[in-house]
Amino acid sequence: MTLSTRCLAALIVSLLLTTQGAFAQKKTTVPKAGSARPSSAKARPTMSPARLHFSGEVVPTEQGDVSTKLAIALAGSSGYSRHVNALKARSAPFFAVIEPILHKHGIPDDFKYLPLIESAWQSNAVSTAGAVGYWQFMDETARDMGLSISPANDERTDLRKSTEAASRYLKFLYRKLGSWTLVAAAYNGGVGMVERKIVRSGHRDYYAMSMNPETGYYLYRILAMKELFTNPAYGAGPMGVMLASAGNLYDAEREQARRMGWLRDDEPEPEGVPVESLPDPAGVRNEASLMDSVLVEILKSKPATPPLFVGDVAAKLVRAGLPKMGQSWAFTLTEDVQIGEEQLSAGDALYAVVDDVDSRGNLFLRATKAITTRAKKTVPLSLLAINPTTGLAGVPRHKAIKPGWIVQWKL
């Protein structure tokens, strides 16, 4: 990373840190002790439209390490900002083909940026590992997804066929992992690697997992490209005015795709989202101020009241161990809950261990078993204590931890 890029990243990080927590979430309330709740009725945060997300899953930029990685990815992509209109124009016919296919398979629209960062729209791109084509498929995976590979015809270089195959592969990954964020990580690092990380960490939070450098930054590269394409800060004037003067952008994209031979005249008109062709900004903007405006746009909304996340079950502290790795803590459930085929009741004992204590004093507690009060039956389980402010693993440790402390837990 060059000195100028490091300075730019530092600027963005400082902006992020001064606006931590500036996000709106749906506020929920903690259920009273003893109240039953079906296991399927999990409390889930809802996003305000302004909050940064990937495929509908919130990006926790209030966390320092997440905001830093995002800042670095944005700084690394800042050179594109000078040519963002040309990049959008070049990408438009590709998106006109890709978006309807993703939509048909139920794949979130954000995955259209994968071939852009994988191959830069080069059909004949070949990686050092031997991956080929727009979506950079390895031989075995490509054949598993129904693509034909031969010296005379490698379908990985066919935009339509490779996108169909990529959609099937993304659906397969989602069935295995249950999170589009983890799907993106697995597309880069492999599903086996991600599954091993889940087992070792005891959670499914990409942002809290220790990944190899490439996979650890992969999602941030996608998010940075998404910001280039969708954030009005990379253009001039209100978005509404620009779109009103641009005509039917999606029709224009499809017409360009037809001229390139990717769409037939008799094909039905699928729905899609146009790439906004922003006019060149008047005058030259300093890259640091441009990136500053982008991050302000991402982080500008601030909730009137602190958000509160509710887990799958709540438990009350009975006995605290030391705040050190491996220490045992004891709780009792404050509500009935069904976990798998096991029905647990309020008052049942819950035992947890400390997996980690980070530099900010957050406790990473993992419940490993419950013991029923009546039958004295031991029920193995895996629950993570969550921060009620962020909904993520890691509970802020109080200065004086006393019995009766209510902790929220997530399956």
XYZ file of C-alpha atoms in Angstrom:
411
model
C 0.000 0.000 0.000
C 1.394 3.394 -0.977
C 1.804 6.247 1.478
C -1.065 8.203 -0.100
C -3.357 5.175 0.152
C -2.404 4.654 3.801
C -3.164 8.304 4.541
C -6.496 8.042 2.762
C -7.383 4.874 4.693
C -6.434 6.569 7.949
C -8.706 9.495 7.088
C -11.640 7.184 6.399
C -11.022 5.187 9.578
C -11.032 8.370 11.648
C -14.367 9.303 10.092
C -15.789 5.871 10.849
C -14.613 5.931 14.449
C -16.188 9.324 15.114
C -19.550 8.072 13.835
C -19.706 4.625 15.430
C -23.168 3.386 16.175
C -24.764 5.727 13.656
C -27.261 3.206 12.365
C -31.014 2.743 12.684
C -32.345 -0.641 13.731
C -35.763 -1.944 14.611
C -36.093 -1.760 18.377
C -37.297 -4.871 20.167
C -37.926 -5.613 23.801
C -36.543 -8.324 26.036
C -39.265 -10.863 26.877
C -40.240 -11.237 30.517
C -38.932 -14.175 32.480
C -40.948 -17.315 31.974
C -42.612 -16.210 28.753
C -42.555 -18.829 26.016
C -41.493 -18.076 22.482
C -41.428 -20.565 19.572
C -37.926 -21.350 18.403
C -38.837 -20.233 14.898
C -39.758 -16.734 16.084
C -36.251 -15.362 16.183
C -35.794 -11.648 16.635
C -34.048 -10.211 13.612
C -32.863 -6.641 13.131
C -34.343 -4.689 10.258
C -32.248 -2.255 8.292
C -32.947 1.312 7.504
C -32.396 1.899 3.771
C -29.315 4.002 4.557
C -27.452 1.252 6.375
C -24.670 -0.491 4.498
C -25.483 -4.123 3.810
C -24.473 -7.050 1.648
C -27.404 -8.998 0.192
C -29.657 -7.767 2.975
C -27.221 -8.735 5.749
C -26.030 -5.779 7.817
C -22.349 -4.817 7.657
C -21.355 -4.006 11.290
C -19.277 -0.911 10.520
C -19.643 0.187 14.150
C -16.887 -2.356 14.868
C -13.423 -0.855 14.559
C -11.821 -3.721 12.621
C -14.725 -3.835 10.146
C -14.617 -0.086 9.504
C -10.835 -0.257 9.036
C -11.039 -3.035 6.433
C -13.833 -1.245 4.615
C -11.803 1.959 4.627
C -8.779 0.164 3.170
C -10.930 -1.450 0.456
C -12.482 1.906 -0.429
C -9.061 3.563 -0.467
C -7.732 0.781 -2.678
C -10.620 1.346 -5.090
C -10.363 5.120 -5.048
C -8.492 5.154 -8.356
C -11.656 3.852 -10.002
C -13.503 6.976 -8.881
C -11.802 8.982 -11.630
C -13.227 6.623 -14.241
C -16.413 5.488 -12.525
C -18.674 6.550 -15.410
C -16.596 4.631 -17.925
C -16.567 1.592 -15.619
C -20.355 1.766 -15.295
C -20.799 2.105 -19.042
C -18.535 -0.903 -19.644
C -20.346 -2.973 -16.995
C -23.883 -2.113 -18.077
C -24.339 -4.756 -20.832
C -22.861 -7.441 -18.583
C -25.257 -6.533 -15.773
C -28.178 -6.566 -18.237
C -27.485 -10.275 -18.791
C -26.432 -11.222 -15.253
C -29.147 -9.512 -13.182
C -32.155 -11.404 -14.632
C -30.353 -14.750 -14.264
C -29.514 -14.057 -10.625
C -33.111 -12.949 -10.046
C -34.463 -16.138 -11.648
C -32.398 -18.287 -9.278
C -33.186 -16.186 -6.193
C -29.622 -14.888 -5.840
C -29.266 -11.373 -4.347
C -28.376 -8.648 -6.811
C -25.136 -7.784 -4.965
C -23.507 -10.922 -6.392
C -23.377 -9.276 -9.818
C -20.174 -7.577 -8.653
C -18.343 -10.907 -8.239
C -17.347 -11.360 -11.905
C -16.270 -7.724 -12.010
C -13.720 -8.232 -9.233
C -12.941 -11.824 -10.290
C -12.207 -11.260 -13.978
C -12.687 -7.532 -14.735
C -15.165 -8.697 -17.426
C -12.456 -10.656 -19.255
C -13.954 -13.863 -20.688
C -10.511 -15.423 -21.158
C -9.160 -14.457 -17.717
C -7.065 -17.230 -16.137
C -5.895 -17.122 -12.521
C -2.589 -18.462 -11.228
C -4.572 -21.356 -9.706
C -6.114 -22.230 -13.078
C -9.580 -20.691 -12.651
C -11.053 -19.537 -15.963
C -13.687 -17.164 -17.291
C -15.959 -14.419 -16.063
C -16.768 -16.158 -12.762
C -13.318 -17.788 -12.397
C -14.431 -21.413 -12.122
C -11.969 -24.190 -11.415
C -12.316 -27.244 -13.708
C -13.955 -29.569 -11.177
C -16.470 -27.032 -9.881
C -17.371 -25.930 -13.416
C -18.127 -29.511 -14.471
C -20.091 -30.149 -11.264
C -22.254 -27.148 -12.138
C -22.931 -28.447 -15.650
C -20.400 -26.539 -17.741
C -18.613 -28.213 -20.627
C -14.836 -27.817 -20.795
C -12.887 -28.802 -23.896
C -10.041 -27.295 -25.948
C -12.565 -26.261 -28.596
C -15.268 -24.948 -26.263
C -14.827 -23.831 -22.663
C -18.244 -22.689 -21.415
C -16.643 -20.792 -18.554
C -16.002 -18.085 -21.162
C -19.710 -17.907 -22.062
C -21.317 -15.133 -20.020
C -24.836 -16.561 -19.966
C -23.911 -20.208 -19.331
C -21.272 -19.384 -16.731
C -23.722 -17.086 -14.889
C -26.311 -19.892 -14.831
C -23.635 -22.199 -13.389
C -22.520 -19.567 -10.880
C -26.133 -19.123 -9.732
C -26.470 -22.876 -9.153
C -23.203 -22.881 -7.226
C -24.208 -19.889 -5.088
C -27.508 -21.607 -4.223
C -25.586 -24.745 -3.252
C -23.313 -22.689 -0.977
C -26.283 -20.939 0.627
C -27.963 -24.265 1.417
C -24.738 -25.342 3.134
C -23.971 -22.103 4.997
C -27.246 -20.201 5.454
C -25.669 -16.742 5.059
C -25.008 -14.787 1.863
C -21.993 -13.158 3.507
C -20.478 -16.583 4.188
C -21.419 -17.630 0.644
C -19.244 -14.807 -0.713
C -16.387 -15.911 1.553
C -16.795 -19.531 0.447
C -16.813 -18.514 -3.219
C -13.323 -17.174 -2.664
C -11.866 -19.526 -0.056
C -13.891 -22.713 -0.492
C -16.865 -24.092 1.413
C -14.685 -26.551 3.346
C -12.526 -23.760 4.713
C -15.561 -21.725 5.826
C -17.176 -24.755 7.469
C -13.977 -25.430 9.422
C -13.950 -21.787 10.582
C -17.559 -22.139 11.771
C -16.705 -25.250 13.785
C -13.574 -23.718 15.321
C -15.134 -20.343 16.141
C -18.522 -21.668 17.266
C -20.368 -18.975 15.288
C -21.284 -17.930 11.749
C -20.131 -14.309 11.842
C -17.792 -13.652 8.896
C -16.675 -10.356 10.411
C -15.464 -12.059 13.601
C -13.718 -14.996 11.891
C -9.987 -15.254 11.366
C -9.631 -15.762 7.605
C -6.637 -15.858 5.306
C -5.831 -12.344 4.009
C -7.470 -12.793 0.598
C -10.749 -14.210 1.915
C -10.685 -11.812 4.867
C -10.797 -8.840 2.487
C -12.879 -10.420 -0.286
C -16.254 -9.159 0.873
C -14.853 -5.664 1.471
C -13.698 -5.534 -2.151
C -17.265 -6.327 -3.253
C -18.669 -3.688 -0.903
C -16.205 -1.096 -2.195
C -17.245 -1.800 -5.791
C -20.915 -1.652 -4.809
C -20.308 1.800 -3.302
C -18.671 2.993 -6.508
C -21.692 1.943 -8.524
C -24.551 2.928 -6.219
C -23.476 5.796 -3.975
C -24.590 9.217 -5.281
C -21.410 10.739 -3.796
C -19.579 9.452 -6.884
C -21.521 11.803 -9.125
C -22.902 15.305 -9.122
C -26.364 16.511 -8.255
C -29.372 14.709 -6.792
C -29.928 11.166 -8.021
C -33.553 11.946 -8.909
C -32.559 14.713 -11.305
C -29.940 12.515 -12.986
C -32.321 9.610 -13.470
C -35.092 11.859 -14.770
C -32.808 13.174 -17.499
C -31.288 9.815 -18.396
C -34.312 8.163 -20.047
C -34.989 4.431 -19.721
C -31.542 3.244 -18.658
C -32.416 -0.432 -18.460
C -33.702 -0.484 -22.036
C -30.460 1.137 -23.121
C -28.428 -1.514 -21.316
C -30.396 -4.337 -22.915
C -30.061 -2.781 -26.358
C -26.309 -2.624 -25.892
C -26.322 -6.280 -24.793
C -28.271 -7.202 -27.963
C -25.703 -5.440 -30.150
C -22.992 -7.507 -28.454
C -24.904 -10.711 -29.232
C -25.779 -11.641 -25.653
C -29.551 -11.162 -25.903
C -31.982 -12.221 -28.642
C -34.775 -9.995 -29.908
C -37.413 -12.629 -29.109
C -36.360 -13.056 -25.465
C -38.903 -12.023 -22.805
C -38.170 -8.820 -20.967
C -37.008 -9.745 -17.452
C -36.991 -7.140 -14.746
C -33.681 -5.591 -13.797
C -32.013 -2.675 -12.094
C -30.105 -0.228 -14.296
C -26.613 0.966 -13.568
C -26.920 4.691 -13.005
C -24.801 6.571 -15.545
C -23.701 9.543 -13.509
C -22.437 12.640 -15.314
C -18.875 13.697 -14.713
C -18.700 15.975 -11.673
C -18.046 19.612 -12.367
C -14.460 20.374 -11.563
C -11.862 18.071 -10.069
C -12.543 16.628 -6.637
C -9.793 15.661 -4.260
C -9.821 11.865 -3.705
C -9.696 12.236 0.070
C -12.726 14.545 0.105
C -14.530 12.211 -2.291
C -13.975 9.201 -0.029
C -14.867 11.349 2.974
C -18.249 12.153 1.422
C -18.869 8.488 0.629
C -18.306 7.377 4.217
C -20.418 10.253 5.542
C -23.228 9.054 3.277
C -22.898 5.501 4.625
C -22.804 6.498 8.270
C -24.951 9.630 8.441
C -28.138 8.168 9.944
C -28.200 7.978 13.720
C -30.932 6.282 15.764
C -32.907 8.395 18.237
C -32.695 5.575 20.805
C -30.090 2.840 21.201
C -31.070 -0.354 19.360
C -31.703 -3.521 21.328
C -31.204 -6.993 19.908
C -32.936 -10.014 21.385
C -31.441 -13.483 21.147
C -33.113 -16.876 20.880
C -33.224 -17.176 24.666
C -32.345 -15.141 27.779
C -30.540 -16.477 30.853
C -29.765 -15.015 34.273
C -26.311 -15.219 35.848
C -26.066 -17.436 38.938
C -22.316 -17.760 39.361
C -19.593 -15.856 37.543
C -16.228 -17.407 36.873
C -13.087 -15.410 36.194
C -13.041 -13.362 32.963
C -10.397 -15.665 31.484
C -10.383 -18.220 28.693
C -11.685 -21.634 29.765
C -13.448 -20.384 32.902
C -16.918 -21.808 33.644
C -19.972 -19.600 34.297
C -23.437 -20.725 35.471
C -26.813 -19.284 34.434
C -30.491 -20.194 34.635
C -32.946 -19.791 31.775
C -35.504 -17.031 32.219
C -37.862 -18.396 29.562
C -38.976 -21.623 27.914
C -37.228 -22.550 24.688
C -37.079 -25.503 22.312
C -33.652 -26.346 20.900
C -33.854 -29.073 18.296
C -36.000 -31.801 19.852
C -35.261 -30.713 23.417
C -37.725 -28.587 25.370
C -36.069 -26.476 28.068
C -37.931 -24.506 30.713
C -37.387 -21.340 32.691
C -35.220 -22.202 35.702
C -33.167 -24.883 33.944
C -29.418 -24.528 34.490
C -27.205 -23.291 31.669
C -23.415 -23.731 31.784
C -21.037 -21.687 29.673
C -17.294 -21.272 29.140
C -15.289 -18.190 28.247
C -13.881 -18.627 24.729
C -12.084 -15.295 24.653
C -11.768 -11.840 26.221
C -10.809 -9.145 23.722
C -8.783 -5.983 24.299
C -11.945 -3.973 24.992
C -13.019 -6.357 27.741
C -15.815 -8.049 25.778
C -16.588 -11.560 27.028
C -17.122 -14.250 24.417
C -19.278 -16.749 26.324
C -20.404 -20.048 24.805
C -23.024 -22.189 26.533
C -22.160 -25.877 26.156
C -24.919 -27.655 28.066
C -28.165 -27.280 29.988
C -29.427 -29.405 32.892
C -33.175 -29.678 33.325
C -34.485 -28.890 36.803
C -37.037 -31.685 36.995
C -35.407 -34.663 35.281
C -31.799 -33.589 35.863
C -31.200 -34.398 32.208
C -28.056 -33.030 30.557
C -28.720 -31.442 27.168
C -25.651 -30.624 25.031
C -26.039 -27.397 23.076
C -24.140 -24.466 21.629
C -25.328 -20.929 22.369
C -23.390 -17.688 21.965
C -23.839 -14.715 24.282
C -24.624 -11.614 22.205
C -24.153 -7.904 22.643
C -27.680 -6.399 22.914
C -26.506 -3.271 21.105
C -24.945 -4.886 18.027
C -26.553 -8.335 17.958
C -23.088 -9.870 17.541
C -21.051 -12.195 19.736
C -19.101 -10.594 22.569
C -20.835 -9.214 25.661
C -19.552 -5.947 27.189
C -18.300 -6.788 30.667
C -19.754 -4.739 33.496
C -17.400 -3.307 36.105
C -19.200 -5.283 38.794
C -20.691 -8.538 37.539
C -23.380 -9.717 39.952
C -25.870 -12.609 40.052
C -29.058 -11.678 38.235
C -27.301 -10.198 35.186
C -29.487 -11.009 32.150
C -27.631 -12.185 29.064
C -29.101 -12.806 25.602
C -28.055 -15.986 23.752
C -28.139 -16.905 20.110
C -28.215 -20.376 18.559
